Amino acid sequence: MEHKPSPKIYGLIGFPVEHSLSPFMQGAAFSLLKINAEYKLFPLQENQVGDFLKHLGDNNIFGLNVTVPYKEKVIPFLSGLSEEARLIQAVNTIKRENDKLIGFNTDGAGFLRHLKDLGFEPKARRAVILGSGGAARAISVALSLSGAKAVCVYDVDISRSTRLAAHLKDNFKNLEILHASSLADLPLARADLLVNATPIGMKDSDPLPIDPEFILKKTLVYDLIYNPKETHLLRAARERGLKVSNGLGMLLYQGAASFKIWTGKEAPVETMRSQLLKNL
Ligand code: NAP
């Protein structure tokens, strides 16, 4: 009898991870391309992360996604980082090559590919980003790498947005970096793109992160949140006639980019998209 090789294992580490849609989209992609692989969820406590990463080979694990709260914490355990992960200072994808673990960040690339679908060209444009956590870092770096003219960051934790603005200034000499210390300081009149990279909007009881009255009609309003599909911010902006998008496309394309890093193959994005929509 022919012996079937055991599947390569991929998966997601973080805490919590049960809500993740990645097993649906990655599993469907493996099946469609007839790749003998499985995608599993690994909820880890912080003190388990180092040991887990050291033993990937023993567990037939070839690649991982990384989510909150370990995107920065995994870095000391890796052998190397892609240029984007180094600039973002966070990792959402790990590839194991024999005993070496390489860290990547596909969030920014996922965001940019979705912007392209939306017909938004970031080159020479001005962006305002609410939040300065991991997602805001990925987006601000991605916009800077694609030639944006100006990026303004704002966070309720001013020390965090100050650090992000300083980091962008150090790495992107031609970019105009603005750092708003209050909502009233945001340069909304000149913004081509407004991104909500805060978790405000995930709960129905959340307030608006910004008053949409002050956003101009030319501005694309992008909320990284995809569940709910339409946050209060997106609804209010849409009702004012603005172009809006949630973050489902970013989720899809960051997953597609991880898939390519692991397998070397183009991801079947339409199959992955339909799995996301079905399981949301
Ligand atoms: P994070 O690391 O917690 O960062 C969020 C930042 O926003 C924190 O610094 C937080 O400050 C700040 N903040 C909270 N309320 C604010 C407000 N009203 N105005 C300005 N800043 C505020 O989270 P993250 O990992 O960057 O993720 C942010 C959001 O993006 C989450 O909803 C996440 O689900 C989503 N996301 C989506 C995708 C996608 O593929 N679509 C990918 C990554 C993340 P405090 O900590 O002091 O509250």
Short mmCIF file of C-alpha atoms and ligand atoms in Angstrom, two decimals:
data_model
loop_
_atom_site.label_atom_id
_atom_site.label_comp_id
_atom_site.label_asym_id
_atom_site.label_seq_id
_atom_site.Cartn_x
_atom_site.Cartn_y
_atom_site.Cartn_z
CA MET A 1 0.00 0.00 0.00
CA GLU A 2 1.28 3.45 -0.92
CA HIS A 3 2.21 5.58 2.11
CA LYS A 4 0.72 9.09 1.98
CA PRO A 5 3.17 11.66 3.38
CA SER A 6 1.88 13.51 6.42
CA PRO A 7 0.57 16.99 5.62
CA LYS A 8 2.76 20.03 6.06
CA ILE A 9 1.38 22.09 8.92
CA TYR A 10 0.78 25.84 8.78
CA GLY A 11 -1.17 27.86 11.31
CA LEU A 12 -1.82 30.91 13.40
CA ILE A 13 -0.29 31.77 16.77
CA GLY A 14 -1.77 34.46 18.99
CA PHE A 15 -4.25 34.82 21.81
CA PRO A 16 -7.15 34.53 21.32
CA VAL A 17 -7.23 32.91 17.85
CA GLU A 18 -10.57 31.06 17.80
CA HIS A 19 -12.32 33.86 15.88
CA SER A 20 -9.83 33.66 12.99
CA LEU A 21 -11.05 33.26 9.40
CA SER A 22 -7.58 32.22 8.19
CA PRO A 23 -8.17 28.43 8.48
CA PHE A 24 -11.09 28.74 6.02
CA MET A 25 -9.25 30.76 3.40
CA GLN A 26 -5.87 28.98 3.69
CA GLY A 27 -7.47 25.52 3.91
CA ALA A 28 -9.51 26.18 0.75
CA ALA A 29 -6.38 27.41 -1.06
CA PHE A 30 -4.41 24.27 -0.12
CA SER A 31 -7.27 22.04 -1.30
CA LEU A 32 -7.80 23.84 -4.59
CA LEU A 33 -4.09 23.67 -5.46
CA LYS A 34 -3.88 20.04 -4.19
CA ILE A 35 -1.20 20.94 -1.66
CA ASN A 36 -0.92 18.34 1.11
CA ALA A 37 -1.13 20.81 4.00
CA GLU A 38 -3.31 21.80 6.94
CA TYR A 39 -3.85 25.15 8.67
CA LYS A 40 -4.32 25.00 12.43
CA LEU A 41 -4.97 27.44 15.25
CA PHE A 42 -2.41 27.61 18.06
CA PRO A 43 -3.61 29.69 21.03
CA LEU A 44 -0.44 30.33 23.06
CA GLN A 45 0.35 31.96 26.38
CA GLU A 46 3.24 34.41 26.21
CA ASN A 47 5.63 32.09 28.05
CA GLN A 48 4.98 29.33 25.47
CA VAL A 49 5.91 31.33 22.36
CA GLY A 50 9.71 30.84 22.43
CA ASP A 51 9.54 27.08 22.99
CA PHE A 52 6.83 26.68 20.37
CA LEU A 53 8.95 28.45 17.75
CA LYS A 54 12.05 26.40 18.65
CA HIS A 55 10.19 23.14 17.96
CA LEU A 56 8.43 23.91 14.66
CA GLY A 57 10.50 21.28 12.81
CA ASP A 58 9.57 18.53 15.31
CA ASN A 59 5.90 19.30 14.69
CA ASN A 60 6.15 19.41 10.87
CA ILE A 61 5.26 23.12 10.93
CA PHE A 62 6.56 24.96 7.85
CA GLY A 63 4.95 28.36 8.31
CA LEU A 64 2.89 30.49 10.65
CA ASN A 65 0.78 33.59 10.77
CA VAL A 66 1.21 35.68 13.89
CA THR A 67 -1.51 37.82 15.43
CA VAL A 68 -2.11 39.94 18.51
CA PRO A 69 -0.38 40.05 20.98
CA TYR A 70 2.80 38.44 19.53
CA LYS A 71 3.56 40.33 16.31
CA GLU A 72 6.50 42.11 17.95
CA LYS A 73 7.29 39.51 20.60
CA VAL A 74 8.27 36.80 18.06
CA ILE A 75 11.08 38.92 16.56
CA PRO A 76 13.86 37.88 19.01
CA PHE A 77 13.23 34.21 18.14
CA LEU A 78 13.70 34.66 14.37
CA SER A 79 16.87 34.27 12.28
CA GLY A 80 16.03 37.13 9.93
CA LEU A 81 13.42 39.68 8.84
CA SER A 82 12.24 40.87 5.46
CA GLU A 83 12.86 44.56 4.75
CA GLU A 84 9.16 45.34 5.31
CA ALA A 85 9.01 43.49 8.63
CA ARG A 86 12.14 45.36 9.73
CA LEU A 87 10.58 48.71 8.84
CA ILE A 88 7.22 47.83 10.40
CA GLN A 89 8.94 46.26 13.43
CA ALA A 90 6.28 43.55 13.51
CA VAL A 91 5.85 40.11 11.93
CA ASN A 92 2.60 38.51 10.78
CA THR A 93 4.12 35.66 8.75
CA ILE A 94 6.93 33.21 9.54
CA LYS A 95 8.51 30.81 7.08
CA ARG A 96 10.66 27.92 8.30
CA GLU A 97 13.56 27.05 6.04
CA ASN A 98 15.25 24.00 7.67
CA ASP A 99 16.27 25.37 11.07
CA LYS A 100 15.96 29.04 10.09
CA LEU A 101 12.84 31.11 10.78
CA ILE A 102 12.33 34.17 8.59
CA GLY A 103 9.82 36.87 9.57
CA PHE A 104 7.69 38.80 7.07
CA ASN A 105 4.89 41.32 7.33
CA THR A 106 2.18 41.03 4.66
CA ASP A 107 -0.35 43.42 6.26
CA GLY A 108 1.00 46.45 4.38
CA ALA A 109 1.15 44.60 1.06
CA GLY A 110 -2.39 43.32 1.65
CA PHE A 111 -3.62 46.84 2.30
CA LEU A 112 -1.92 48.20 -0.85
CA ARG A 113 -3.32 45.44 -3.07
CA HIS A 114 -6.81 46.20 -1.80
CA LEU A 115 -6.31 49.95 -2.41
CA LYS A 116 -5.43 49.03 -6.01
CA ASP A 117 -8.73 47.11 -6.34
CA LEU A 118 -10.49 50.21 -5.05
CA GLY A 119 -8.78 52.30 -7.73
CA PHE A 120 -6.78 54.34 -5.19
CA GLU A 121 -3.17 55.14 -6.17
CA PRO A 122 -1.20 56.12 -3.03
CA LYS A 123 1.71 57.78 -4.87
CA ALA A 124 1.87 61.53 -4.12
CA ARG A 125 -1.29 61.33 -1.97
CA ARG A 126 -1.93 62.44 1.61
CA ALA A 127 -3.13 60.05 4.30
CA VAL A 128 -4.44 60.44 7.83
CA ILE A 129 -4.18 57.36 10.04
CA LEU A 130 -6.11 56.94 13.29
CA GLY A 131 -4.20 54.67 15.68
CA SER A 132 -0.48 53.93 15.94
CA GLY A 133 -0.44 50.24 16.87
CA GLY A 134 0.83 47.35 14.76
CA ALA A 135 -1.71 47.78 11.96
CA ALA A 136 -1.10 51.54 11.68
CA ARG A 137 2.65 50.88 11.51
CA ALA A 138 2.16 48.40 8.66
CA ILE A 139 -0.07 50.81 6.75
CA SER A 140 2.06 53.90 7.25
CA VAL A 141 5.17 52.03 6.09
CA ALA A 142 3.33 50.58 3.08
CA LEU A 143 2.06 54.03 2.06
CA SER A 144 5.52 55.54 2.54
CA LEU A 145 7.16 52.78 0.45
CA SER A 146 4.67 53.44 -2.32
CA GLY A 147 5.54 57.10 -2.57
CA ALA A 148 2.81 58.79 -0.54
CA LYS A 149 3.43 62.52 -0.15
CA ALA A 150 2.30 62.92 3.46
CA VAL A 151 1.24 60.73 6.36
CA CYS A 152 -0.35 62.06 9.54
CA VAL A 153 -0.69 59.75 12.54
CA TYR A 154 -2.91 60.19 15.58
CA ASP A 155 -3.39 57.98 18.63
CA VAL A 156 -5.08 58.48 21.99
CA ASP A 157 -1.77 57.25 23.40
CA ILE A 158 0.33 60.22 22.28
CA SER A 159 3.64 58.56 23.15
CA ARG A 160 2.81 55.80 20.64
CA SER A 161 2.01 58.17 17.77
CA THR A 162 5.08 60.28 18.60
CA ARG A 163 7.26 57.16 18.33
CA LEU A 164 5.66 56.13 15.04
CA ALA A 165 6.10 59.60 13.54
CA ALA A 166 9.78 59.65 14.61
CA HIS A 167 10.34 56.18 13.15
CA LEU A 168 8.79 57.22 9.81
CA LYS A 169 10.89 60.40 9.76
CA ASP A 170 14.07 58.37 10.30
CA ASN A 171 13.29 55.95 7.48
CA PHE A 172 11.54 58.05 4.83
CA LYS A 173 13.39 61.28 4.21
CA ASN A 174 11.15 62.55 1.39
CA LEU A 175 7.89 61.95 3.20
CA GLU A 176 6.05 64.74 4.98
CA ILE A 177 5.23 63.32 8.43
CA LEU A 178 2.66 65.00 10.60
CA HIS A 179 1.84 64.07 14.10
CA ALA A 180 -1.49 65.26 15.49
CA SER A 181 -1.87 65.49 19.23
CA SER A 182 -5.64 65.95 19.07
CA LEU A 183 -8.44 65.19 16.61
CA ALA A 184 -8.78 68.93 15.98
CA ASP A 185 -5.18 68.99 14.64
CA LEU A 186 -5.83 66.42 11.90
CA PRO A 187 -5.25 67.85 8.40
CA LEU A 188 -8.56 66.45 7.13
CA ALA A 189 -9.09 69.16 4.52
CA ARG A 190 -6.07 67.89 2.59
CA ALA A 191 -6.52 64.14 3.15
CA ASP A 192 -7.01 61.85 0.15
CA LEU A 193 -7.25 58.83 2.44
CA LEU A 194 -8.45 58.38 6.02
CA VAL A 195 -7.70 55.04 7.67
CA ASN A 196 -9.20 53.83 10.93
CA ALA A 197 -6.50 51.58 12.39
CA THR A 198 -8.00 51.60 15.89
CA PRO A 199 -10.30 48.89 17.26
CA ILE A 200 -13.02 51.56 17.73
CA GLY A 201 -16.01 50.32 15.76
CA MET A 202 -15.76 46.61 16.52
CA LYS A 203 -18.49 46.91 19.16
CA ASP A 204 -21.91 48.33 18.33
CA SER A 205 -21.69 50.53 21.44
CA ASP A 206 -18.39 52.13 20.27
CA PRO A 207 -18.41 55.86 19.56
CA LEU A 208 -17.25 57.27 16.23
CA PRO A 209 -13.42 57.57 16.24
CA ILE A 210 -13.81 60.85 14.34
CA ASP A 211 -16.67 63.15 13.33
CA PRO A 212 -17.36 62.35 9.64
CA GLU A 213 -18.72 65.90 9.15
CA PHE A 214 -15.11 67.06 8.87
CA ILE A 215 -14.10 64.57 6.18
CA LEU A 216 -14.15 65.94 2.63
CA LYS A 217 -15.99 64.22 -0.22
CA LYS A 218 -12.73 63.46 -2.09
CA THR A 219 -11.42 61.35 0.80
CA LEU A 220 -11.51 57.54 0.68
CA VAL A 221 -12.51 56.31 4.16
CA TYR A 222 -10.95 52.92 4.90
CA ASP A 223 -11.75 51.06 8.11
CA LEU A 224 -9.48 48.12 8.89
CA ILE A 225 -12.33 46.50 10.78
CA TYR A 226 -14.27 43.92 8.73
CA ASN A 227 -16.57 42.55 11.46
CA PRO A 228 -19.02 44.29 11.55
CA LYS A 229 -18.94 44.70 7.77
CA GLU A 230 -20.00 48.33 8.15
CA THR A 231 -18.81 50.23 11.21
CA HIS A 232 -20.60 53.38 12.39
CA LEU A 233 -17.79 55.37 10.78
CA LEU A 234 -18.26 53.70 7.39
CA ARG A 235 -22.03 54.06 7.52
CA ALA A 236 -21.86 57.74 8.43
CA ALA A 237 -19.25 58.41 5.72
CA ARG A 238 -21.21 56.43 3.10
CA GLU A 239 -24.40 58.32 3.97
CA ARG A 240 -22.51 61.56 3.35
CA GLY A 241 -21.63 60.29 -0.13
CA LEU A 242 -17.99 59.40 0.55
CA LYS A 243 -16.25 56.37 -0.94
CA VAL A 244 -15.72 53.79 1.83
CA SER A 245 -14.22 50.35 2.38
CA ASN A 246 -13.93 47.89 5.22
CA GLY A 247 -10.77 45.80 5.82
CA LEU A 248 -11.89 42.45 4.42
CA GLY A 249 -9.85 42.94 1.25
CA MET A 250 -6.74 43.63 3.33
CA LEU A 251 -7.35 40.44 5.30
CA LEU A 252 -7.74 38.48 2.06
CA TYR A 253 -4.62 39.85 0.41
CA GLN A 254 -2.37 39.59 3.48
CA GLY A 255 -3.39 35.92 3.58
CA ALA A 256 -2.71 35.53 -0.14
CA ALA A 257 0.76 37.04 0.33
CA SER A 258 1.50 34.67 3.24
CA PHE A 259 0.37 31.73 1.08
CA LYS A 260 2.81 32.76 -1.66
CA ILE A 261 5.68 33.11 0.83
CA TRP A 262 5.05 29.59 2.17
CA THR A 263 4.28 27.72 -1.05
CA GLY A 264 5.89 29.82 -3.79
CA LYS A 265 2.55 29.66 -5.63
CA GLU A 266 0.08 32.43 -6.51
CA ALA A 267 -2.84 32.20 -4.08
CA PRO A 268 -6.29 31.45 -5.53
CA VAL A 269 -7.76 34.70 -4.24
CA GLU A 270 -11.32 34.24 -5.52
CA THR A 271 -11.65 30.91 -3.69
CA MET A 272 -10.17 32.49 -0.57
CA ARG A 273 -12.50 35.49 -0.85
CA SER A 274 -15.61 33.32 -1.12
CA GLN A 275 -14.52 31.37 1.99
CA LEU A 276 -14.11 34.63 3.91
CA LEU A 277 -17.53 35.87 2.85
CA LYS A 278 -19.14 32.52 3.67
CA ASN A 279 -17.63 32.30 7.15
CA LEU A 280 -17.74 35.93 8.26
P1 NAP B 1 -3.46 47.96 18.52
O1 NAP B 1 -2.03 47.50 18.43
O2 NAP B 1 -4.24 47.76 19.77
O3 NAP B 1 -3.45 49.52 18.13
C1 NAP B 1 -4.59 50.33 18.17
C2 NAP B 1 -4.15 51.71 18.65
O4 NAP B 1 -5.26 52.58 18.54
C3 NAP B 1 -3.73 51.71 20.13
O5 NAP B 1 -2.56 52.48 20.26
C4 NAP B 1 -4.94 52.37 20.81
O6 NAP B 1 -4.58 53.04 22.00
C5 NAP B 1 -5.33 53.36 19.73
N1 NAP B 1 -6.68 53.89 19.90
C6 NAP B 1 -7.74 53.35 20.57
N2 NAP B 1 -8.80 54.17 20.46
C7 NAP B 1 -8.43 55.23 19.71
C8 NAP B 1 -9.10 56.39 19.25
N3 NAP B 1 -10.38 56.62 19.53
N4 NAP B 1 -8.39 57.28 18.50
C9 NAP B 1 -7.10 57.07 18.20
N5 NAP B 1 -6.41 55.98 18.63
C10 NAP B 1 -7.07 55.05 19.36
O7 NAP B 1 -4.31 47.25 17.36
P2 NAP B 1 -3.82 46.82 15.91
O8 NAP B 1 -3.28 45.44 15.95
O9 NAP B 1 -2.98 47.90 15.34
O10 NAP B 1 -5.22 46.71 15.15
C11 NAP B 1 -6.06 47.85 14.96
C12 NAP B 1 -7.34 47.44 14.25
O11 NAP B 1 -7.05 46.97 12.95
C13 NAP B 1 -8.09 46.32 14.95
O12 NAP B 1 -9.47 46.56 14.85
C14 NAP B 1 -7.72 45.09 14.13
O13 NAP B 1 -8.70 44.08 14.18
C15 NAP B 1 -7.62 45.69 12.74
N6 NAP B 1 -6.76 44.95 11.82
C16 NAP B 1 -7.30 44.56 10.64
C17 NAP B 1 -6.50 43.89 9.72
C18 NAP B 1 -7.09 43.48 8.41
O14 NAP B 1 -6.49 42.61 7.74
N7 NAP B 1 -8.19 44.04 7.98
C19 NAP B 1 -5.15 43.62 10.02
C20 NAP B 1 -4.64 44.04 11.24
C21 NAP B 1 -5.47 44.72 12.14
P3 NAP B 1 -4.89 52.28 23.42
O15 NAP B 1 -4.17 50.96 23.32
O16 NAP B 1 -4.35 53.22 24.41
O17 NAP B 1 -6.39 52.10 23.44
#
